Amino acid sequence: MSETSRFTVSSAWLEERLDEPGLSIVDASWYLPAQGRNAKAEYEAGHIPGAVFFDQDAVVAADSDLPHTLPDAATFQRHVSAMGISKTDTIVVYDGPGLFSAPRVWWMFRVMGAQDVRVLDGGLDGWRAEGRVLTNEPTKIAPSVFNAALDETRVADIDAVRTIVEGRSAQIADARPSGRFTGEDPEPRPGMRSGHMPGARNVPASALSRDGRLLAPQELRGLFEQAGIDLDRPVVTSCGSGVTAAVITLALETLGHTNNRLYDGSWSEWGSREDTPVVTGKEG
């Protein structure tokens, strides 16, 4: 395990265990259009041996008009079983840059019942920079059944978030970049207002890592404190479409904070409606 937390592993840790039974490796790379990277094409060109590709645009609720909506347990089970993954496996999730989209899939596996899920510190970019083994050979998948069971207590819907905004019964940590949080920068998706939920605090996902690796616990604590997040109180994490909110979730869990939920609709839902309050600036 890496020195960072019990939820992350180093590339050395993973490379030493590539052939161990009961290990599942998942490429969960996903990119915004502005990043100019094709996750599936990169996976096919070179991935960690044994890794399977998790398509975050496919493993979603089919009846939702929002991006990346968490599917029900049966849908998740069908997709993940086809990847050859069991709930009892040690599951290591990675993405390209590290700690961008991988924590979302780490969170998904955990809310669906997996007990031992880690994120690769440094991502595939770090793995490649260290000269570690890659392959473009298709991964052989053995039949498996992932017995999914959704823990709904770890997910917040819009009604729950409305109640929190009105009563301040929990804290909202928003992972979007500061310009989008304050409303100075436009949203990348059309039809959305700029700004944030009243009472939300900005904890940009990019601030929680360095070179694709999760910051040390004392640094994470300092960032939460600076953002005005009280780690003794419940937290709901949010972002643009529910992906990078999980970076905050990973940081919270690393610090032993378990009273947290992820707002799955995030700003794609809140910012696109006309009946939800929005404020701009750094506070509010």
mmCIF file of C-alpha atoms in Angstrom:
data_model
loop_
_atom_site.group_PDB
_atom_site.id
_atom_site.type_symbol
_atom_site.label_atom_id
_atom_site.label_comp_id
_atom_site.label_asym_id
_atom_site.label_seq_id
_atom_site.Cartn_x
_atom_site.Cartn_y
_atom_site.Cartn_z
ATOM 1 C CA MET A 1 0.000 0.000 0.000
ATOM 2 C CA SER A 2 1.168 3.537 -0.615
ATOM 3 C CA GLU A 3 2.186 5.800 2.194
ATOM 4 C CA THR A 4 -0.797 8.055 1.536
ATOM 5 C CA SER A 5 -3.813 6.121 2.806
ATOM 6 C CA ARG A 6 -5.515 2.787 3.064
ATOM 7 C CA PHE A 7 -7.517 3.705 -0.027
ATOM 8 C CA THR A 8 -4.581 4.339 -2.370
ATOM 9 C CA VAL A 9 -1.759 2.135 -3.627
ATOM 10 C CA SER A 10 1.563 2.963 -5.211
ATOM 11 C CA SER A 11 2.617 1.764 -8.650
ATOM 12 C CA ALA A 12 5.327 -0.371 -7.008
ATOM 13 C CA TRP A 13 2.712 -2.039 -4.791
ATOM 14 C CA LEU A 14 0.534 -2.842 -7.791
ATOM 15 C CA GLU A 15 3.315 -4.038 -10.090
ATOM 16 C CA GLU A 16 4.479 -6.512 -7.465
ATOM 17 C CA ARG A 17 0.970 -8.056 -7.353
ATOM 18 C CA LEU A 18 -0.059 -8.113 -11.015
ATOM 19 C CA ASP A 19 -0.261 -11.917 -11.126
ATOM 20 C CA GLU A 20 -1.973 -12.430 -7.789
ATOM 21 C CA PRO A 21 -5.378 -14.151 -7.827
ATOM 22 C CA GLY A 22 -8.282 -12.085 -6.569
ATOM 23 C CA LEU A 23 -6.868 -8.815 -7.921
ATOM 24 C CA SER A 24 -8.982 -6.825 -10.374
ATOM 25 C CA ILE A 25 -7.516 -3.789 -12.123
ATOM 26 C CA VAL A 26 -9.884 -1.229 -13.609
ATOM 27 C CA ASP A 27 -9.050 1.576 -16.048
ATOM 28 C CA ALA A 28 -11.645 4.218 -15.172
ATOM 29 C CA SER A 29 -10.231 7.007 -17.325
ATOM 30 C CA TRP A 30 -12.705 9.643 -18.468
ATOM 31 C CA TYR A 31 -12.053 13.143 -19.781
ATOM 32 C CA LEU A 32 -13.809 16.417 -20.387
ATOM 33 C CA PRO A 33 -13.818 17.471 -24.061
ATOM 34 C CA ALA A 34 -11.422 20.306 -23.280
ATOM 35 C CA GLN A 35 -8.794 17.821 -22.124
ATOM 36 C CA GLY A 36 -8.477 16.429 -25.642
ATOM 37 C CA ARG A 37 -7.921 12.825 -24.574
ATOM 38 C CA ASN A 38 -9.774 9.678 -25.663
ATOM 39 C CA ALA A 39 -9.963 7.282 -22.727
ATOM 40 C CA LYS A 40 -10.940 4.137 -24.654
ATOM 41 C CA ALA A 41 -8.341 4.742 -27.379
ATOM 42 C CA GLU A 42 -5.618 5.246 -24.775
ATOM 43 C CA TYR A 43 -6.677 2.037 -23.025
ATOM 44 C CA GLU A 44 -6.474 0.069 -26.265
ATOM 45 C CA ALA A 45 -3.076 1.574 -27.103
ATOM 46 C CA GLY A 46 -1.559 0.641 -23.733
ATOM 47 C CA HIS A 47 -2.899 -0.368 -20.337
ATOM 48 C CA ILE A 48 -1.698 -2.033 -17.166
ATOM 49 C CA PRO A 49 -1.608 -5.812 -17.731
ATOM 50 C CA GLY A 50 -4.881 -7.401 -16.665
ATOM 51 C CA ALA A 51 -6.817 -4.136 -16.584
ATOM 52 C CA VAL A 52 -10.375 -3.912 -17.882
ATOM 53 C CA PHE A 53 -11.952 -0.701 -19.170
ATOM 54 C CA PHE A 54 -14.805 0.848 -17.202
ATOM 55 C CA ASP A 55 -16.824 3.167 -19.447
ATOM 56 C CA GLN A 56 -18.249 5.884 -17.205
ATOM 57 C CA ASP A 57 -20.616 6.997 -19.948
ATOM 58 C CA ALA A 58 -22.061 3.471 -20.270
ATOM 59 C CA VAL A 59 -22.374 2.223 -16.688
ATOM 60 C CA VAL A 60 -25.161 4.670 -15.890
ATOM 61 C CA ALA A 61 -28.892 4.815 -15.258
ATOM 62 C CA ALA A 62 -30.485 4.417 -18.676
ATOM 63 C CA ASP A 63 -33.575 6.424 -17.729
ATOM 64 C CA SER A 64 -31.719 9.559 -16.583
ATOM 65 C CA ASP A 65 -31.196 12.626 -18.738
ATOM 66 C CA LEU A 66 -28.277 13.682 -16.544
ATOM 67 C CA PRO A 67 -24.682 12.586 -17.202
ATOM 68 C CA HIS A 68 -23.112 9.811 -15.125
ATOM 69 C CA THR A 69 -26.184 9.014 -13.033
ATOM 70 C CA LEU A 70 -25.514 6.082 -10.725
ATOM 71 C CA PRO A 71 -27.283 2.971 -12.075
ATOM 72 C CA ASP A 72 -29.357 0.623 -9.984
ATOM 73 C CA ALA A 73 -27.698 -2.440 -8.469
ATOM 74 C CA ALA A 74 -28.880 -4.817 -11.198
ATOM 75 C CA THR A 75 -27.457 -2.650 -13.991
ATOM 76 C CA PHE A 76 -24.150 -2.210 -12.193
ATOM 77 C CA GLN A 77 -23.993 -5.939 -11.491
ATOM 78 C CA ARG A 78 -24.553 -6.788 -15.150
ATOM 79 C CA HIS A 79 -21.810 -4.471 -16.405
ATOM 80 C CA VAL A 80 -19.237 -5.326 -13.755
ATOM 81 C CA SER A 81 -19.839 -9.078 -13.851
ATOM 82 C CA ALA A 82 -19.111 -8.899 -17.597
ATOM 83 C CA MET A 83 -15.755 -7.336 -16.662
ATOM 84 C CA GLY A 84 -14.924 -10.415 -14.592
ATOM 85 C CA ILE A 85 -14.949 -8.595 -11.263
ATOM 86 C CA SER A 86 -16.172 -10.083 -7.983
ATOM 87 C CA LYS A 87 -17.242 -8.154 -4.891
ATOM 88 C CA THR A 88 -14.630 -10.012 -2.832
ATOM 89 C CA ASP A 89 -11.726 -9.008 -5.094
ATOM 90 C CA THR A 90 -9.103 -6.448 -4.246
ATOM 91 C CA ILE A 91 -10.087 -3.838 -6.819
ATOM 92 C CA VAL A 92 -7.535 -1.239 -7.948
ATOM 93 C CA VAL A 93 -8.920 1.624 -10.024
ATOM 94 C CA TYR A 94 -6.820 4.043 -12.062
ATOM 95 C CA ASP A 95 -7.206 6.846 -14.572
ATOM 96 C CA GLY A 96 -4.818 8.746 -16.838
ATOM 97 C CA PRO A 97 -3.540 11.637 -14.698
ATOM 98 C CA GLY A 98 -4.399 10.103 -11.319
ATOM 99 C CA LEU A 99 -7.184 11.247 -8.958
ATOM 100 C CA PHE A 100 -9.433 12.727 -11.595
ATOM 101 C CA SER A 101 -12.056 10.177 -12.672
ATOM 102 C CA ALA A 102 -10.818 7.046 -10.858
ATOM 103 C CA PRO A 103 -12.242 8.068 -7.452
ATOM 104 C CA ARG A 104 -15.753 8.124 -8.971
ATOM 105 C CA VAL A 105 -15.493 4.438 -9.892
ATOM 106 C CA TRP A 106 -13.808 3.694 -6.532
ATOM 107 C CA TRP A 107 -16.893 5.252 -4.926
ATOM 108 C CA MET A 108 -19.286 3.347 -7.185
ATOM 109 C CA PHE A 109 -17.747 -0.016 -6.309
ATOM 110 C CA ARG A 110 -17.911 0.821 -2.616
ATOM 111 C CA VAL A 111 -21.551 1.961 -2.625
ATOM 112 C CA MET A 112 -22.377 -1.242 -4.509
ATOM 113 C CA GLY A 113 -20.863 -3.382 -1.766
ATOM 114 C CA ALA A 114 -17.188 -4.000 -2.569
ATOM 115 C CA GLN A 115 -15.054 -3.898 0.574
ATOM 116 C CA ASP A 116 -11.476 -3.618 -0.708
ATOM 117 C CA VAL A 117 -11.221 -0.891 -3.338
ATOM 118 C CA ARG A 118 -8.127 1.255 -3.913
ATOM 119 C CA VAL A 119 -7.044 4.028 -6.268
ATOM 120 C CA LEU A 120 -3.661 3.964 -8.017
ATOM 121 C CA ASP A 121 -1.650 7.000 -6.928
ATOM 122 C CA GLY A 122 -0.148 8.795 -9.911
ATOM 123 C CA GLY A 123 -2.471 7.140 -12.410
ATOM 124 C CA LEU A 124 -1.401 5.661 -15.713
ATOM 125 C CA ASP A 125 0.670 8.745 -16.536
ATOM 126 C CA GLY A 126 2.777 8.127 -13.425
ATOM 127 C CA TRP A 127 2.985 4.410 -14.167
ATOM 128 C CA ARG A 128 4.211 5.151 -17.680
ATOM 129 C CA ALA A 129 6.683 7.803 -16.501
ATOM 130 C CA GLU A 130 8.252 5.243 -14.171
ATOM 131 C CA GLY A 131 8.799 2.881 -17.095
ATOM 132 C CA ARG A 132 6.499 0.170 -15.779
ATOM 133 C CA VAL A 133 5.048 -2.547 -17.965
ATOM 134 C CA LEU A 134 2.165 -1.788 -20.340
ATOM 135 C CA THR A 135 0.360 -3.944 -22.867
ATOM 136 C CA ASN A 136 -2.046 -3.493 -25.746
ATOM 137 C CA GLU A 137 -3.155 -7.114 -25.570
ATOM 138 C CA PRO A 138 -6.869 -7.598 -24.810
ATOM 139 C CA THR A 139 -7.447 -8.674 -21.219
ATOM 140 C CA LYS A 140 -8.791 -12.209 -20.860
ATOM 141 C CA ILE A 141 -11.929 -12.061 -18.741
ATOM 142 C CA ALA A 142 -13.082 -14.992 -16.629
ATOM 143 C CA PRO A 143 -16.801 -15.351 -15.885
ATOM 144 C CA SER A 144 -17.808 -13.741 -12.614
ATOM 145 C CA VAL A 145 -20.806 -12.492 -10.674
ATOM 146 C CA PHE A 146 -20.613 -9.231 -8.747
ATOM 147 C CA ASN A 147 -23.440 -9.388 -6.223
ATOM 148 C CA ALA A 148 -24.265 -5.688 -6.084
ATOM 149 C CA ALA A 149 -26.254 -4.104 -3.270
ATOM 150 C CA LEU A 150 -26.635 -0.329 -3.360
ATOM 151 C CA ASP A 151 -26.035 1.530 -0.097
ATOM 152 C CA GLU A 152 -28.441 4.424 -0.584
ATOM 153 C CA THR A 153 -27.201 6.165 2.567
ATOM 154 C CA ARG A 154 -24.049 7.186 0.675
ATOM 155 C CA VAL A 155 -25.948 8.945 -2.113
ATOM 156 C CA ALA A 156 -27.749 12.315 -1.914
ATOM 157 C CA ASP A 157 -30.572 13.232 -4.281
ATOM 158 C CA ILE A 158 -31.858 16.709 -5.076
ATOM 159 C CA ASP A 159 -34.530 16.617 -2.367
ATOM 160 C CA ALA A 160 -31.937 15.843 0.286
ATOM 161 C CA VAL A 161 -29.698 18.640 -0.975
ATOM 162 C CA ARG A 162 -32.605 21.120 -1.013
ATOM 163 C CA THR A 163 -33.224 20.311 2.650
ATOM 164 C CA ILE A 164 -29.544 20.805 3.450
ATOM 165 C CA VAL A 165 -29.398 24.139 1.614
ATOM 166 C CA GLU A 166 -32.481 25.363 3.459
ATOM 167 C CA GLY A 167 -31.565 24.128 6.935
ATOM 168 C CA ARG A 168 -27.738 23.893 6.793
ATOM 169 C CA SER A 169 -28.002 20.445 8.420
ATOM 170 C CA ALA A 170 -24.857 19.344 6.584
ATOM 171 C CA GLN A 171 -22.020 20.962 4.681
ATOM 172 C CA ILE A 172 -21.716 20.981 0.894
ATOM 173 C CA ALA A 173 -18.203 20.626 -0.534
ATOM 174 C CA ASP A 174 -18.067 21.596 -4.220
ATOM 175 C CA ALA A 175 -15.169 20.113 -6.218
ATOM 176 C CA ARG A 176 -15.431 22.373 -9.272
ATOM 177 C CA PRO A 177 -12.649 24.860 -10.081
ATOM 178 C CA SER A 178 -12.960 28.162 -8.231
ATOM 179 C CA GLY A 179 -13.970 30.157 -11.319
ATOM 180 C CA ARG A 180 -16.980 27.959 -11.928
ATOM 181 C CA PHE A 181 -17.856 27.968 -8.220
ATOM 182 C CA THR A 182 -17.837 31.767 -7.995
ATOM 183 C CA GLY A 183 -19.635 32.162 -11.317
ATOM 184 C CA GLU A 184 -16.772 34.026 -12.970
ATOM 185 C CA ASP A 185 -16.234 31.198 -15.483
ATOM 186 C CA PRO A 186 -19.002 29.602 -17.552
ATOM 187 C CA GLU A 187 -20.054 26.001 -17.150
ATOM 188 C CA PRO A 188 -18.722 23.623 -19.838
ATOM 189 C CA ARG A 189 -22.199 22.187 -20.409
ATOM 190 C CA PRO A 190 -24.801 24.376 -22.144
ATOM 191 C CA GLY A 191 -27.936 25.561 -20.398
ATOM 192 C CA MET A 192 -26.490 25.801 -16.903
ATOM 193 C CA ARG A 193 -26.342 28.798 -14.644
ATOM 194 C CA SER A 194 -23.037 29.793 -13.105
ATOM 195 C CA GLY A 195 -22.354 29.916 -9.384
ATOM 196 C CA HIS A 196 -22.989 27.546 -6.509
ATOM 197 C CA MET A 197 -25.532 26.381 -3.951
ATOM 198 C CA PRO A 198 -26.105 28.728 -1.009
ATOM 199 C CA GLY A 199 -23.837 27.741 1.855
ATOM 200 C CA ALA A 200 -21.562 25.518 -0.250
ATOM 201 C CA ARG A 201 -17.804 25.605 0.200
ATOM 202 C CA ASN A 202 -15.280 25.268 -2.593
ATOM 203 C CA VAL A 203 -12.791 22.395 -2.347
ATOM 204 C CA PRO A 204 -11.382 22.097 -5.889
ATOM 205 C CA ALA A 205 -10.613 18.462 -6.687
ATOM 206 C CA SER A 206 -7.317 19.470 -8.278
ATOM 207 C CA ALA A 207 -6.106 20.925 -4.964
ATOM 208 C CA LEU A 208 -6.323 17.562 -3.195
ATOM 209 C CA SER A 209 -3.516 15.924 -5.154
ATOM 210 C CA ARG A 210 -0.001 16.645 -6.349
ATOM 211 C CA ASP A 211 1.367 14.950 -9.487
ATOM 212 C CA GLY A 212 -1.715 12.748 -9.468
ATOM 213 C CA ARG A 213 -1.103 11.556 -5.913
ATOM 214 C CA LEU A 214 -3.329 12.239 -2.931
ATOM 215 C CA LEU A 215 -1.899 14.782 -0.508
ATOM 216 C CA ALA A 216 -0.694 13.714 2.927
ATOM 217 C CA PRO A 217 -3.397 13.665 5.630
ATOM 218 C CA GLN A 218 -2.128 16.801 7.369
ATOM 219 C CA GLU A 219 -2.277 18.712 4.078
ATOM 220 C CA LEU A 220 -5.787 17.457 3.392
ATOM 221 C CA ARG A 221 -6.920 18.578 6.834
ATOM 222 C CA GLY A 222 -5.449 21.997 6.217
ATOM 223 C CA LEU A 223 -7.272 22.359 2.903
ATOM 224 C CA PHE A 224 -10.614 21.409 4.410
ATOM 225 C CA GLU A 225 -10.062 23.804 7.295
ATOM 226 C CA GLN A 226 -9.113 26.602 4.911
ATOM 227 C CA ALA A 227 -12.283 25.937 2.897
ATOM 228 C CA GLY A 228 -14.416 26.166 6.023
ATOM 229 C CA ILE A 229 -15.322 22.470 6.190
ATOM 230 C CA ASP A 230 -15.741 21.101 9.733
ATOM 231 C CA LEU A 231 -14.629 17.459 9.669
ATOM 232 C CA ASP A 232 -16.757 16.729 12.731
ATOM 233 C CA ARG A 233 -19.963 17.451 10.791
ATOM 234 C CA PRO A 234 -21.645 15.630 7.879
ATOM 235 C CA VAL A 235 -20.602 16.542 4.347
ATOM 236 C CA VAL A 236 -22.241 16.213 0.936
ATOM 237 C CA THR A 237 -19.811 16.290 -1.975
ATOM 238 C CA SER A 238 -20.741 17.782 -5.334
ATOM 239 C CA CYS A 239 -19.133 18.836 -8.634
ATOM 240 C CA GLY A 240 -20.186 19.201 -12.261
ATOM 241 C CA SER A 241 -21.624 15.756 -12.998
ATOM 242 C CA GLY A 242 -20.776 13.642 -9.968
ATOM 243 C CA VAL A 243 -17.304 12.521 -11.083
ATOM 244 C CA THR A 244 -14.727 14.712 -9.325
ATOM 245 C CA ALA A 245 -16.954 15.039 -6.236
ATOM 246 C CA ALA A 246 -15.601 11.580 -5.429
ATOM 247 C CA VAL A 247 -12.084 13.029 -5.129
ATOM 248 C CA ILE A 248 -13.364 14.927 -2.089
ATOM 249 C CA THR A 249 -15.052 11.734 -0.876
ATOM 250 C CA LEU A 250 -11.738 9.888 -1.148
ATOM 251 C CA ALA A 251 -9.967 12.634 0.817
ATOM 252 C CA LEU A 252 -12.666 12.633 3.504
ATOM 253 C CA GLU A 253 -12.595 8.860 3.902
ATOM 254 C CA THR A 254 -8.802 8.958 4.068
ATOM 255 C CA LEU A 255 -9.136 11.254 7.074
ATOM 256 C CA GLY A 256 -11.606 8.885 8.726
ATOM 257 C CA HIS A 257 -14.638 11.014 7.867
ATOM 258 C CA THR A 258 -17.388 8.515 7.010
ATOM 259 C CA ASN A 259 -20.483 10.698 7.481
ATOM 260 C CA ASN A 260 -20.526 11.823 3.876
ATOM 261 C CA ARG A 261 -22.733 11.438 0.818
ATOM 262 C CA LEU A 262 -22.187 12.255 -2.845
ATOM 263 C CA TYR A 263 -24.764 14.381 -4.651
ATOM 264 C CA ASP A 264 -25.108 12.317 -7.792
ATOM 265 C CA GLY A 265 -26.921 14.942 -9.879
ATOM 266 C CA SER A 266 -24.420 17.624 -8.850
ATOM 267 C CA TRP A 267 -24.341 20.897 -10.787
ATOM 268 C CA SER A 268 -25.643 19.255 -13.973
ATOM 269 C CA GLU A 269 -28.940 18.916 -12.134
ATOM 270 C CA TRP A 270 -28.910 21.875 -9.736
ATOM 271 C CA GLY A 271 -27.551 24.427 -12.186
ATOM 272 C CA SER A 272 -29.870 23.474 -15.034
ATOM 273 C CA ARG A 273 -33.132 23.910 -13.098
ATOM 274 C CA GLU A 274 -35.051 27.135 -12.611
ATOM 275 C CA ASP A 275 -36.374 26.292 -9.139
ATOM 276 C CA THR A 276 -33.040 25.897 -7.323
ATOM 277 C CA PRO A 277 -31.278 28.827 -5.602
ATOM 278 C CA VAL A 278 -27.892 29.858 -6.984
ATOM 279 C CA VAL A 279 -25.434 32.385 -5.615
ATOM 280 C CA THR A 280 -22.176 33.759 -6.954
ATOM 281 C CA GLY A 281 -18.944 34.951 -5.392
ATOM 282 C CA LYS A 282 -16.722 33.133 -2.927
ATOM 283 C CA GLU A 283 -19.207 33.005 -0.091
ATOM 284 C CA GLY A 284 -22.937 32.608 0.205
#
